[in-house]
Amino acid sequence: MRSYKAKMVEPIELPSREEREAAIEEAGYNVFNLDARDVYIDLLTDSGTGTMSADQWAAMIRGDEAYAGSRSFNNLADAVRDVMGFEYVVPTHQGRGAENVLYGVLLEEGDVIPNNSHFDTTRAHIVNQGAEPVDCPSPASRDPNSNESFKGNFDIDAGYALVEEVGADSIPVVVLTITNNSVAGQPVSMANIRATAEFARDIDAMFVIDACRFAENAHFIKQHEAGYEDTSVAEIAREQFEHADAITMSGKKDALVNIGGFAAMRDETVFEHAKQRAILFEGFPTYGGLSGRDIEAMAVGLREAVTPPYVHERVEQVGELGDMLSERDVPVYLPTGGHAVYLDAGEIFSHIPKEHFPGQVLVCALYREGGVRGVELGEFAFPGADRPDLVRLALPRRTYSREHLEHIAETAEAVMESAHEYDGLEIVEEPPMKELRHFSAKLEPVSE
Ligand SMILES: Cc1ncc(COP(=O)(O)O)c(C=O)c1O
């Protein structure tokens, strides 16, 4: 049962099979090129695509649009203090804005930055400062079939191996991403958060948390980490941040808004520098590129994210989709993460070689079969990275119903049943930056 009902609806329509066939061909077999109105169920991302509450909409009306010193900023600062425990906050237009502001202050050319796994914008902003991002994912993350609870953890041994290699002086910052989006949305345990903080302290580095999905992570700790069964999600959420010096946050995830983000920190000097950088790239530091109403909605959303039963229902719904798929023998990454289910396209299309993009074949097949849009996170998105060919189905928050989930599962089952009929794809047009090709490249079925 859900603890909310719909107050506003948006019509969606499943185009006919012929229309879907034509649309995907027209889009060059790349679902980023589809018109959203041609998509029936949109699982491209959970970022900024969710449904706001009546309280958030009401807060938008109260938005204070003052250029400087707005009441809405004070409400956000209060929410960040109460929910996350940080004294200083710099609003930004979204998560990558916060990365630009904070890493521009903290990093220098030649630095090396370990993270359990960098999200692509985090990686790009670290590289943009002339520093080198290094992933230190838990070895457990490599097995998609084990049911371990905290596969998103930071590998502390890998962190120390990096220190041996480059020296502690090269590592001014250690980052931890909760949950770990690049590793199938897997959570990080409180024990690992503490251990990563100790590692950072030991090498005299700052400890930064990428907090996008902090409430989902807190939920997993409550469910699976001994000693937290009776602790509230709100208390766990705050404890996660106790040892962190700063955070970057995309409000489009666990602040339950369609746009917005912020950086928050404890150190006043870092705050002062971050404000100057925010003026340069985002806007005056009490609006950060957002309208007052966006900031109000984010302040309310942050509090809602840790108020029961929101996040329990949210993560359970993602798990429910994972179960529906597993029951139909669709291979999924286990256990199901916090915001998405990841399908193993390499296994479904074992007859299609990696260079012909089995993940992208699955993305197109899900669209053709049921108007479902997911995203490829394998050879097409990460050329030559030697990653499994996964397809991510990310659920927008508070948006789809069980019937929609059933449609997704039935669509994937139908694709599985006719998997042998699918051929691979080849790229016929791609942008100059290969790393960004999955957003705009065009493909065609491989010719014999
Ligand atoms: C872990 C993580 N960090 C940072 C970001 C960047 O946030 P935004 O898209 O709001 O710029 C994202 C977005 O998906 C993310 O998942």
Coordinates of C-alpha atoms and ligand atoms in Angstrom, one line a residue:
M1 CA 0.0 0.0 0.0
R2 CA 1.2 3.5 -0.7
S3 CA 0.9 6.3 1.8
Y4 CA -0.1 8.9 -0.8
K5 CA -2.7 9.3 -3.6
A6 CA -2.5 11.2 -6.9
K7 CA -3.6 14.8 -6.8
M8 CA -2.6 15.7 -10.3
V9 CA -2.1 13.4 -13.3
E10 CA -0.2 13.6 -16.6
P11 CA -1.6 11.5 -19.5
I12 CA 0.8 9.0 -21.1
E13 CA 0.1 6.9 -24.1
L14 CA 1.6 3.7 -25.5
P15 CA 2.2 4.4 -29.2
S16 CA 1.3 1.5 -31.6
R17 CA 4.1 -1.1 -32.4
E18 CA 4.4 0.4 -35.9
E19 CA 4.8 3.9 -34.4
R20 CA 7.5 2.6 -31.9
E21 CA 9.4 0.9 -34.7
A22 CA 9.4 4.1 -36.8
A23 CA 10.3 6.2 -33.8
I24 CA 13.3 4.2 -32.7
E25 CA 14.6 3.9 -36.3
E26 CA 14.1 7.7 -36.7
A27 CA 16.0 8.2 -33.4
G28 CA 19.0 6.3 -34.8
Y29 CA 18.5 3.4 -32.3
N30 CA 19.4 5.9 -29.5
V31 CA 16.6 6.5 -27.0
F32 CA 18.1 9.9 -26.0
N33 CA 16.9 11.1 -29.4
L34 CA 13.3 10.0 -28.8
D35 CA 10.5 12.5 -28.1
A36 CA 9.4 11.9 -24.5
R37 CA 5.8 11.9 -25.7
D38 CA 6.6 8.7 -27.7
V39 CA 7.7 7.0 -24.4
Y40 CA 5.1 5.1 -22.4
I41 CA 7.2 4.5 -19.2
D42 CA 10.3 6.6 -18.8
L43 CA 13.0 5.0 -16.7
L44 CA 15.9 7.0 -18.3
T45 CA 16.8 8.5 -14.9
D46 CA 15.5 9.1 -11.4
S47 CA 17.1 12.6 -11.5
G48 CA 14.5 15.4 -11.3
T49 CA 11.8 13.2 -12.8
G50 CA 9.8 12.5 -9.6
T51 CA 6.5 13.8 -8.3
M52 CA 6.5 16.6 -5.7
S53 CA 4.1 16.6 -2.7
A54 CA 1.3 19.0 -2.1
D55 CA 3.5 20.6 0.6
Q56 CA 6.3 21.2 -1.8
W57 CA 3.9 22.8 -4.3
A58 CA 2.5 25.0 -1.5
A59 CA 6.0 26.0 -0.5
M60 CA 6.7 27.1 -4.1
I61 CA 4.0 29.7 -3.8
R62 CA 5.8 31.0 -0.7
G63 CA 9.1 31.3 -2.6
D64 CA 10.9 34.5 -1.8
E65 CA 12.5 35.8 -5.0
A66 CA 14.8 38.4 -3.4
Y67 CA 18.2 38.5 -5.1
A68 CA 20.0 38.5 -1.8
G69 CA 19.1 37.3 1.7
S70 CA 15.9 35.6 0.7
R71 CA 13.7 33.9 3.3
S72 CA 13.7 30.8 1.1
F73 CA 17.5 30.5 1.4
N74 CA 17.1 30.7 5.2
N75 CA 14.6 27.8 5.1
L76 CA 17.0 25.7 3.0
A77 CA 19.9 26.5 5.4
D78 CA 17.7 25.4 8.3
A79 CA 16.7 22.2 6.6
V80 CA 20.3 21.3 5.7
R81 CA 21.3 22.0 9.3
D82 CA 18.5 19.9 10.8
V83 CA 18.5 17.0 8.3
M84 CA 22.3 16.8 7.5
G85 CA 24.0 18.7 10.3
F86 CA 26.0 21.2 8.2
E87 CA 26.4 24.8 9.3
Y88 CA 27.1 26.3 5.9
V89 CA 25.3 25.8 2.6
V90 CA 25.8 27.1 -0.9
P91 CA 22.8 26.5 -3.2
T92 CA 23.6 25.6 -6.9
H93 CA 21.5 24.8 -9.9
Q94 CA 22.0 21.1 -9.6
G95 CA 24.6 18.5 -8.3
R96 CA 27.3 19.2 -10.9
G97 CA 27.1 22.9 -10.0
A98 CA 28.0 21.9 -6.4
E99 CA 30.8 19.8 -7.7
N100 CA 32.2 22.7 -9.7
V101 CA 32.0 25.0 -6.7
L102 CA 33.5 22.7 -4.1
Y103 CA 36.2 21.0 -6.2
G104 CA 37.2 24.3 -7.6
V105 CA 38.0 25.4 -4.1
L106 CA 39.6 22.1 -2.8
L107 CA 41.6 20.7 -5.7
E108 CA 44.8 21.6 -7.5
E109 CA 46.5 20.4 -10.6
G110 CA 48.1 17.0 -10.1
D111 CA 46.0 15.9 -7.1
V112 CA 44.6 12.4 -7.0
I113 CA 41.1 11.8 -5.7
P114 CA 39.9 8.4 -4.5
N115 CA 36.1 7.7 -4.4
N116 CA 34.2 4.4 -4.0
S117 CA 33.1 5.2 -7.6
H118 CA 32.9 8.5 -9.3
F119 CA 29.7 9.5 -11.0
D120 CA 30.5 10.8 -14.5
T121 CA 30.0 14.5 -13.7
T122 CA 32.1 14.2 -10.5
R123 CA 34.8 12.6 -12.5
A124 CA 34.6 15.3 -15.1
H125 CA 34.8 18.1 -12.5
I126 CA 37.8 16.5 -10.9
V127 CA 39.5 16.2 -14.2
N128 CA 38.5 19.8 -15.0
Q129 CA 40.6 20.9 -12.0
G130 CA 43.6 19.0 -13.4
A131 CA 43.3 16.2 -10.8
E132 CA 43.0 12.5 -11.3
P133 CA 39.9 10.6 -10.2
V134 CA 40.5 7.0 -9.0
D135 CA 37.7 4.5 -8.3
C136 CA 38.1 2.2 -5.2
P137 CA 34.9 0.1 -5.3
S138 CA 34.5 -2.9 -3.0
P139 CA 35.6 -6.2 -4.6
A140 CA 32.2 -7.5 -3.7
S141 CA 30.7 -5.2 -6.3
R142 CA 32.1 -7.3 -9.1
D143 CA 29.8 -10.2 -8.5
P144 CA 26.3 -9.4 -9.8
N145 CA 24.8 -12.5 -8.2
S146 CA 25.9 -12.4 -4.6
N147 CA 23.4 -11.0 -2.1
E148 CA 25.8 -9.1 0.1
S149 CA 24.2 -6.0 1.6
F150 CA 26.7 -3.2 1.1
K151 CA 28.4 -3.7 -2.3
G152 CA 28.6 0.0 -2.7
N153 CA 31.4 0.3 -0.1
F154 CA 34.8 2.0 -0.5
D155 CA 37.7 -0.4 -0.6
I156 CA 39.9 0.9 2.1
D157 CA 42.8 -1.4 1.1
A158 CA 42.7 0.1 -2.4
G159 CA 42.7 3.5 -0.8
Y160 CA 45.9 2.7 1.1
A161 CA 47.5 1.1 -2.0
L162 CA 46.8 4.4 -3.8
V163 CA 48.6 6.3 -1.0
E164 CA 51.6 4.0 -1.4
E165 CA 51.6 4.7 -5.1
V166 CA 51.2 8.5 -5.2
G167 CA 51.9 9.6 -1.6
A168 CA 49.4 11.1 0.9
D169 CA 50.4 14.7 -0.1
S170 CA 48.8 14.2 -3.5
I171 CA 45.4 13.3 -2.0
P172 CA 43.8 16.4 -0.4
V173 CA 40.3 14.9 -0.6
V174 CA 38.6 11.5 -0.2
V175 CA 35.1 11.2 -1.6
L176 CA 32.4 8.7 -0.8
T177 CA 29.2 8.4 -3.0
I178 CA 26.1 7.2 -1.2
T179 CA 24.4 5.2 -2.6
N180 CA 26.9 4.2 -5.3
N181 CA 25.2 5.0 -8.6
S182 CA 28.0 3.7 -10.7
V183 CA 27.8 0.3 -8.9
A184 CA 24.1 -0.5 -9.5
G185 CA 22.9 1.9 -6.8
Q186 CA 24.4 -0.3 -4.1
P187 CA 24.5 1.2 -0.6
V188 CA 27.4 2.0 1.7
S189 CA 27.4 0.7 5.3
M190 CA 27.8 3.0 8.3
A191 CA 30.9 1.0 9.3
N192 CA 32.4 1.8 5.8
I193 CA 31.4 5.5 6.1
R194 CA 33.3 5.6 9.4
A195 CA 36.3 3.6 8.0
T196 CA 36.5 5.9 5.0
A197 CA 36.4 9.0 7.3
E198 CA 39.2 7.4 9.4
F199 CA 41.2 6.7 6.2
A200 CA 40.8 10.4 5.1
R201 CA 41.8 11.6 8.6
D202 CA 44.8 9.3 8.7
I203 CA 46.2 10.8 5.5
D204 CA 45.2 14.3 6.5
A205 CA 42.7 14.6 3.7
M206 CA 39.2 16.2 3.7
F207 CA 36.3 13.8 3.7
V208 CA 33.5 14.7 1.2
I209 CA 30.3 12.8 0.7
D210 CA 28.4 12.8 -2.6
A211 CA 25.0 12.8 -0.8
C212 CA 22.6 12.6 -3.7
R213 CA 20.8 9.5 -2.4
F214 CA 21.6 9.9 1.3
A215 CA 18.0 8.9 2.4
E216 CA 18.0 5.7 0.3
N217 CA 21.4 4.8 1.8
A218 CA 20.1 5.5 5.3
H219 CA 17.1 3.1 4.6
F220 CA 19.5 0.3 3.6
I221 CA 21.5 0.8 6.8
K222 CA 18.4 0.6 8.9
Q223 CA 17.3 -2.6 7.1
H224 CA 20.6 -4.4 6.9
E225 CA 23.2 -3.1 9.4
A226 CA 23.3 -4.7 12.9
G227 CA 22.5 -2.1 15.6
Y228 CA 20.5 0.2 13.4
E229 CA 17.1 -1.7 13.4
D230 CA 15.6 0.7 16.0
T231 CA 17.2 3.9 14.8
S232 CA 15.1 6.2 12.7
V233 CA 16.1 7.0 9.1
A234 CA 16.4 10.7 10.1
E235 CA 18.9 9.8 12.8
I236 CA 20.9 7.5 10.5
A237 CA 20.9 10.1 7.8
R238 CA 22.5 12.6 10.2
E239 CA 25.0 10.1 11.6
Q240 CA 26.2 9.4 8.0
F241 CA 27.3 12.9 7.8
E242 CA 28.9 13.2 11.2
H243 CA 32.4 12.5 10.1
A244 CA 32.2 14.4 6.7
D245 CA 33.8 17.8 6.2
A246 CA 31.6 18.7 3.3
I247 CA 29.0 17.3 0.9
T248 CA 27.8 17.8 -2.7
M249 CA 24.1 17.3 -3.3
S250 CA 21.9 16.9 -6.3
G251 CA 18.5 17.9 -5.0
K252 CA 17.0 16.1 -8.0
K253 CA 17.4 12.9 -6.1
D254 CA 16.7 12.8 -2.4
A255 CA 15.6 16.4 -2.0
L256 CA 12.6 15.3 -4.2
V257 CA 12.7 18.2 -6.6
N258 CA 12.9 18.7 -10.3
I259 CA 15.8 21.0 -10.2
G260 CA 18.3 22.2 -7.6
G261 CA 21.4 21.2 -5.6
F262 CA 23.9 22.5 -3.0
A263 CA 27.3 22.1 -1.5
A264 CA 27.5 22.2 2.3
M265 CA 30.5 22.3 4.7
R266 CA 31.7 22.9 8.2
D267 CA 34.7 25.0 7.6
E268 CA 34.1 28.7 7.4
T269 CA 37.1 29.4 5.1
V270 CA 36.0 26.8 2.6
F271 CA 32.5 28.3 2.8
E272 CA 33.8 31.8 2.0
H273 CA 35.8 30.6 -1.0
A274 CA 32.9 28.5 -2.2
K275 CA 30.6 31.5 -2.1
Q276 CA 33.0 33.4 -4.3
R277 CA 33.1 30.6 -6.8
A278 CA 29.3 30.3 -6.6
I279 CA 29.0 34.0 -7.6
L280 CA 31.1 33.3 -10.6
F281 CA 29.3 30.2 -11.9
E282 CA 25.9 29.9 -10.2
G283 CA 24.6 33.2 -8.9
F284 CA 24.5 35.2 -5.6
P285 CA 25.1 32.7 -2.8
T286 CA 21.6 32.9 -1.4
Y287 CA 19.9 31.8 -4.7
G288 CA 22.7 29.8 -6.5
G289 CA 21.1 29.8 -10.0
L290 CA 17.7 28.8 -8.6
S291 CA 14.4 30.7 -8.2
G292 CA 13.3 31.2 -4.6
R293 CA 10.4 28.8 -5.2
D294 CA 12.8 26.0 -6.3
I295 CA 14.8 26.5 -3.1
E296 CA 11.6 26.3 -1.0
A297 CA 10.6 23.1 -2.6
M298 CA 14.0 21.6 -2.0
A299 CA 13.9 22.6 1.7
V300 CA 10.6 20.8 2.2
G301 CA 11.7 17.8 0.1
L302 CA 14.9 17.3 2.2
R303 CA 12.7 17.0 5.3
E304 CA 10.2 14.7 3.6
A305 CA 13.0 12.4 2.4
V306 CA 13.7 11.3 6.0
T307 CA 10.1 11.3 7.2
P308 CA 8.5 7.8 7.3
P309 CA 7.3 6.1 5.4
Y310 CA 8.6 7.9 2.3
V311 CA 12.0 6.2 1.7
H312 CA 10.8 2.8 2.8
E313 CA 8.1 2.8 0.2
R314 CA 10.5 4.2 -2.4
V315 CA 13.2 1.6 -2.0
E316 CA 10.6 -1.2 -1.6
Q317 CA 9.1 -0.2 -5.0
V318 CA 12.4 -0.5 -6.7
G319 CA 12.9 -3.9 -5.0
E320 CA 9.4 -5.0 -6.1
L321 CA 10.4 -4.3 -9.8
G322 CA 13.6 -6.3 -9.2
D323 CA 11.5 -9.2 -7.8
M324 CA 9.0 -9.1 -10.7
L325 CA 11.9 -9.3 -13.2
S326 CA 13.7 -12.1 -11.3
E327 CA 10.5 -14.1 -11.1
R328 CA 10.4 -13.9 -14.9
D329 CA 14.0 -15.1 -15.1
V330 CA 15.3 -11.8 -16.4
P331 CA 18.9 -11.5 -15.1
V332 CA 19.2 -8.5 -12.8
Y333 CA 22.1 -7.2 -10.6
L334 CA 21.6 -8.5 -7.1
P335 CA 20.6 -7.2 -4.6
T336 CA 18.4 -4.5 -6.2
G337 CA 19.8 -1.0 -5.5
G338 CA 18.1 2.1 -4.2
H339 CA 16.9 3.9 -7.3
A340 CA 17.1 1.5 -10.2
V341 CA 17.1 -2.1 -11.3
Y342 CA 20.1 -3.1 -13.6
L343 CA 19.5 -5.8 -16.2
D344 CA 22.4 -7.9 -17.5
A345 CA 22.1 -7.5 -21.3
G346 CA 25.3 -9.5 -21.9
E347 CA 23.5 -12.5 -20.5
I348 CA 20.2 -11.9 -22.3
F349 CA 21.9 -11.4 -25.7
S350 CA 24.9 -13.8 -25.2
H351 CA 25.0 -14.2 -29.0
I352 CA 25.8 -10.5 -29.5
P353 CA 29.4 -9.6 -29.1
K354 CA 30.3 -6.6 -26.9
E355 CA 31.4 -4.5 -29.8
H356 CA 27.9 -4.7 -31.2
F357 CA 26.4 -3.3 -28.0
P358 CA 24.1 -5.9 -26.4
G359 CA 23.1 -3.3 -23.8
Q360 CA 21.9 -0.8 -26.4
V361 CA 20.1 -3.7 -28.2
L362 CA 18.2 -4.3 -25.0
V363 CA 17.4 -0.6 -24.5
C364 CA 15.9 -0.5 -28.1
A365 CA 14.1 -3.8 -27.6
L366 CA 12.4 -2.6 -24.4
Y367 CA 11.2 0.4 -26.2
R368 CA 10.0 -1.5 -29.3
E369 CA 8.3 -4.1 -27.2
G370 CA 6.6 -1.9 -24.6
G371 CA 7.4 1.7 -25.0
V372 CA 9.8 1.5 -21.9
R373 CA 12.9 3.7 -22.0
G374 CA 15.9 2.7 -20.0
V375 CA 19.6 3.6 -20.4
E376 CA 22.7 1.6 -21.5
L377 CA 25.6 1.6 -19.1
G378 CA 28.0 -0.7 -20.8
E379 CA 30.3 -0.7 -23.9
F380 CA 28.2 2.0 -25.7
A381 CA 28.3 4.5 -22.7
F382 CA 31.8 3.6 -21.4
P383 CA 33.9 2.6 -24.5
G384 CA 36.6 0.2 -23.8
A385 CA 36.0 0.3 -20.0
D386 CA 35.6 -3.5 -19.8
R387 CA 32.4 -3.2 -17.8
P388 CA 29.4 -5.6 -17.9
D389 CA 26.8 -4.6 -20.4
L390 CA 24.1 -3.4 -18.0
V391 CA 20.9 -1.6 -18.7
R392 CA 19.6 0.7 -15.9
L393 CA 15.9 1.0 -15.3
A394 CA 15.7 4.0 -12.9
L395 CA 12.4 4.6 -11.2
P396 CA 11.2 8.2 -10.8
R397 CA 10.1 8.9 -7.2
R398 CA 6.4 8.7 -6.3
T399 CA 5.4 8.4 -10.0
Y400 CA 4.5 5.0 -11.3
S401 CA 2.1 2.4 -10.0
R402 CA 2.3 -1.4 -9.6
E403 CA 0.5 -1.8 -12.9
H404 CA 3.2 0.1 -14.6
L405 CA 5.8 -2.1 -12.9
E406 CA 4.0 -5.2 -14.2
H407 CA 4.0 -3.7 -17.7
I408 CA 7.8 -3.2 -17.4
A409 CA 8.4 -6.8 -16.2
E410 CA 6.1 -8.2 -19.0
T411 CA 7.9 -6.2 -21.6
A412 CA 11.3 -7.5 -20.4
E413 CA 10.0 -11.0 -20.4
A414 CA 8.7 -10.7 -24.0
V415 CA 12.1 -9.4 -25.0
M416 CA 13.8 -12.4 -23.3
E417 CA 11.5 -14.8 -25.1
S418 CA 12.5 -13.5 -28.5
A419 CA 16.2 -12.6 -27.6
H420 CA 17.6 -14.9 -30.3
E421 CA 15.9 -12.8 -33.0
Y422 CA 17.8 -9.7 -32.2
D423 CA 21.0 -8.6 -34.0
G424 CA 23.7 -6.3 -32.8
L425 CA 24.1 -2.6 -33.6
E426 CA 26.9 -0.5 -35.1
I427 CA 27.6 3.2 -34.8
V428 CA 27.0 5.2 -38.0
E429 CA 27.4 8.7 -36.6
E430 CA 29.2 9.8 -33.4
P431 CA 30.3 13.1 -31.7
P432 CA 34.0 14.0 -31.4
M433 CA 34.1 13.2 -27.7
K434 CA 33.7 9.4 -27.6
E435 CA 33.0 9.5 -23.8
L436 CA 29.8 11.4 -24.5
R437 CA 28.7 9.4 -27.5
H438 CA 25.8 7.6 -25.8
F439 CA 23.9 10.9 -25.6
S440 CA 23.8 11.6 -29.3
A441 CA 25.4 8.9 -31.5
K442 CA 23.3 7.2 -34.1
L443 CA 23.3 3.4 -34.8
E444 CA 22.0 0.9 -37.2
P445 CA 21.4 -2.9 -37.0
V446 CA 24.7 -4.6 -38.1
S447 CA 24.6 -5.4 -41.8
E448 CA 25.5 -9.0 -42.7
Ligands
LIG1 C1 26.0 10.1 -7.6 C2 25.7 11.3 -8.4 N1 26.5 12.4 -8.2 C3 26.3 13.6 -8.9 C4 25.3 13.7 -9.8 C5 25.1 15.0 -10.6 O1 23.9 15.6 -10.2 P1 23.1 16.5 -11.3 O2 22.5 15.6 -12.4 O3 22.0 17.2 -10.4 O4 24.0 17.5 -11.8 C6 24.4 12.6 -10.0 C7 23.3 12.7 -11.0 O5 22.8 11.7 -11.5 C8 24.7 11.4 -9.3 O6 23.9 10.3 -9.5

